[in-house]
XYZ file of C-alpha atoms in Angstrom:
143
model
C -14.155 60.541 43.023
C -10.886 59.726 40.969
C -10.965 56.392 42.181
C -14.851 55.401 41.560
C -14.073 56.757 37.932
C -11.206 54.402 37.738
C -13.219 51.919 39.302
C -15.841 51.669 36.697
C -13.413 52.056 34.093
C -11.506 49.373 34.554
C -14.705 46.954 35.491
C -16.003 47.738 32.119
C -13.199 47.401 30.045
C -13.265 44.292 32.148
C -16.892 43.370 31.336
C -16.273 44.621 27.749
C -12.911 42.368 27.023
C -15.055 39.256 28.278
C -18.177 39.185 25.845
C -15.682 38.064 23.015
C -17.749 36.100 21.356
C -21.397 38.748 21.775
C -21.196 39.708 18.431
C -21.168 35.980 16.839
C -24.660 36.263 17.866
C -25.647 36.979 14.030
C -23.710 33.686 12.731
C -26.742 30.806 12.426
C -24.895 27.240 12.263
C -28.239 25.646 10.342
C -27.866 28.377 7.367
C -25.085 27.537 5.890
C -23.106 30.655 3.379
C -22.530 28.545 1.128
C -23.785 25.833 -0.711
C -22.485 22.168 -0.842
C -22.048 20.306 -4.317
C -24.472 18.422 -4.116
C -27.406 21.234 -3.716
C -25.482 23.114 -6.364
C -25.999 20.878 -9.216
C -29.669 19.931 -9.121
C -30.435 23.759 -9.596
C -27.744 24.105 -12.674
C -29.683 21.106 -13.770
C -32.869 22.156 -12.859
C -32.446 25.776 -14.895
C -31.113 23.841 -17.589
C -34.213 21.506 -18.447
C -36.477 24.526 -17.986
C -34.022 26.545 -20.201
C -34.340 24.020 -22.597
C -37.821 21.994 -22.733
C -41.262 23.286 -22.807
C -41.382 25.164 -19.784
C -42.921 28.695 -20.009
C -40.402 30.153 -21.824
C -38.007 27.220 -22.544
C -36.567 26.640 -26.398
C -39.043 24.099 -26.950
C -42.032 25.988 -25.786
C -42.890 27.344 -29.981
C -42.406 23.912 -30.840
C -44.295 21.582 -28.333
C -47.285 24.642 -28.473
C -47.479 23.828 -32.210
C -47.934 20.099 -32.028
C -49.842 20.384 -29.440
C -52.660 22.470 -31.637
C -52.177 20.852 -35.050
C -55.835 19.132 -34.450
C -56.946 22.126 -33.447
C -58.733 24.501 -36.545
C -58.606 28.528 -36.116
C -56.135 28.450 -33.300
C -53.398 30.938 -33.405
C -50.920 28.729 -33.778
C -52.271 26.545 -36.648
C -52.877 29.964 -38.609
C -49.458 30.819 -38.062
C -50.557 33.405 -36.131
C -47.826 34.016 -33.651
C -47.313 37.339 -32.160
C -44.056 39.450 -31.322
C -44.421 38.568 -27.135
C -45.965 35.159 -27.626
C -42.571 33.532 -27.068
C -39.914 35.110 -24.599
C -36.775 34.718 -25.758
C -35.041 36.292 -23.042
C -36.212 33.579 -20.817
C -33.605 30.461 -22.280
C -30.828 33.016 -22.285
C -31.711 33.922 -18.584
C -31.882 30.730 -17.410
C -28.565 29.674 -19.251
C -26.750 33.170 -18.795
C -27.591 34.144 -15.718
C -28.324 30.962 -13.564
C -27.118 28.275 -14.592
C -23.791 29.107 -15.857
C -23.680 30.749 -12.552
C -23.864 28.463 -10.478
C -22.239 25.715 -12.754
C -19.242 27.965 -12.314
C -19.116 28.517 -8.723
C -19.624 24.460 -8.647
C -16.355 24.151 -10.675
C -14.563 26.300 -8.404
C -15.227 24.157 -5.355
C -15.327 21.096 -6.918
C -11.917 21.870 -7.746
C -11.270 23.097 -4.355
C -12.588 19.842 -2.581
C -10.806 17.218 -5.748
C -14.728 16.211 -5.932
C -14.159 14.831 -9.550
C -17.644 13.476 -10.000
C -18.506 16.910 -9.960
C -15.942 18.731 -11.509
C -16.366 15.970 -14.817
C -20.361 16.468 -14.892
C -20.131 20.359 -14.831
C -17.141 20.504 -17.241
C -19.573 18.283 -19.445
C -22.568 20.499 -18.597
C -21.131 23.729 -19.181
C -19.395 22.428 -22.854
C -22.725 21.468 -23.654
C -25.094 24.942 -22.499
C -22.447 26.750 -24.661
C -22.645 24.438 -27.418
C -26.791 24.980 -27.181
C -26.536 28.927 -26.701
C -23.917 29.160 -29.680
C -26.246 27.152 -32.311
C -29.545 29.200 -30.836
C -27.563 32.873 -30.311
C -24.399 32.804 -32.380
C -21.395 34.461 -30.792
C -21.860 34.475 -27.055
C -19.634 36.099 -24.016
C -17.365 33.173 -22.853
């Protein structure tokens, strides 16, 4: 009995040492952990534009609205109408704050790792100019 025990200990330490590579099952080669430059930067610039133009929320949003409805008579916005919730303003500072600073700086950081200087000069440009655009919108901002 000693010896079947040993047996089928040592077979499946055997059979255990030689699935090495069982638990890589979980690594997928086509999804990638981490993104490349060059998908990086059309979403800082993509957040950016929306953060900024007359997307639903963006800094131009009050302002495009209004032109939009100066033909317009009785329209909330040519009575100067506006209410409280009409314009998020959390929205540009989400998109800024929160996304694309984000992701601007974890494209600096391998930009710098991979000496991709395009890169690293666009988002050095990019970020100067967010901050310069939340500074003249929110005043003193976390840096």
């Amino acid at each position: 009995m000693n010896k079947i025990g040993l047996s089928i200990l040592t077979l499946s330490m055997l059979v255990l040492a030689s699935c090495s590579d069982f638990l890589d099952i979980n690594e997928d080669p086509n999804n990638p952990r981490e993104a490349t430059l060059s998908f990086v930067l059309p979403s800082v610039q993509v957040n950016m534009a929306g953060a900024l133009g007359a997307a639903t929320g963006g800094l131009g949003n009050f302002t495009s609205l209004y032109i939009h409805h100066t033909v317009q008579r009785g329209t909330q916005q040519n009575d100067y109408a506006f209410q409280g919730d009409d314009f998020g303003v959390s929205t540009p500072w989400r998109l800024l704050n929160t996304f694309a600073l984000n992701d601007l700086e974890q494209m600096l950081v391998q930009a710098e790792e991979l000496q991709a200087g395009p890169y690293l000069g666009v988002g050095k440009i990019m970020k100067a100019y967010m901050y310069s655009i939340m500074v003249d919108m929110w005043g003193d901002v976390p840096f």
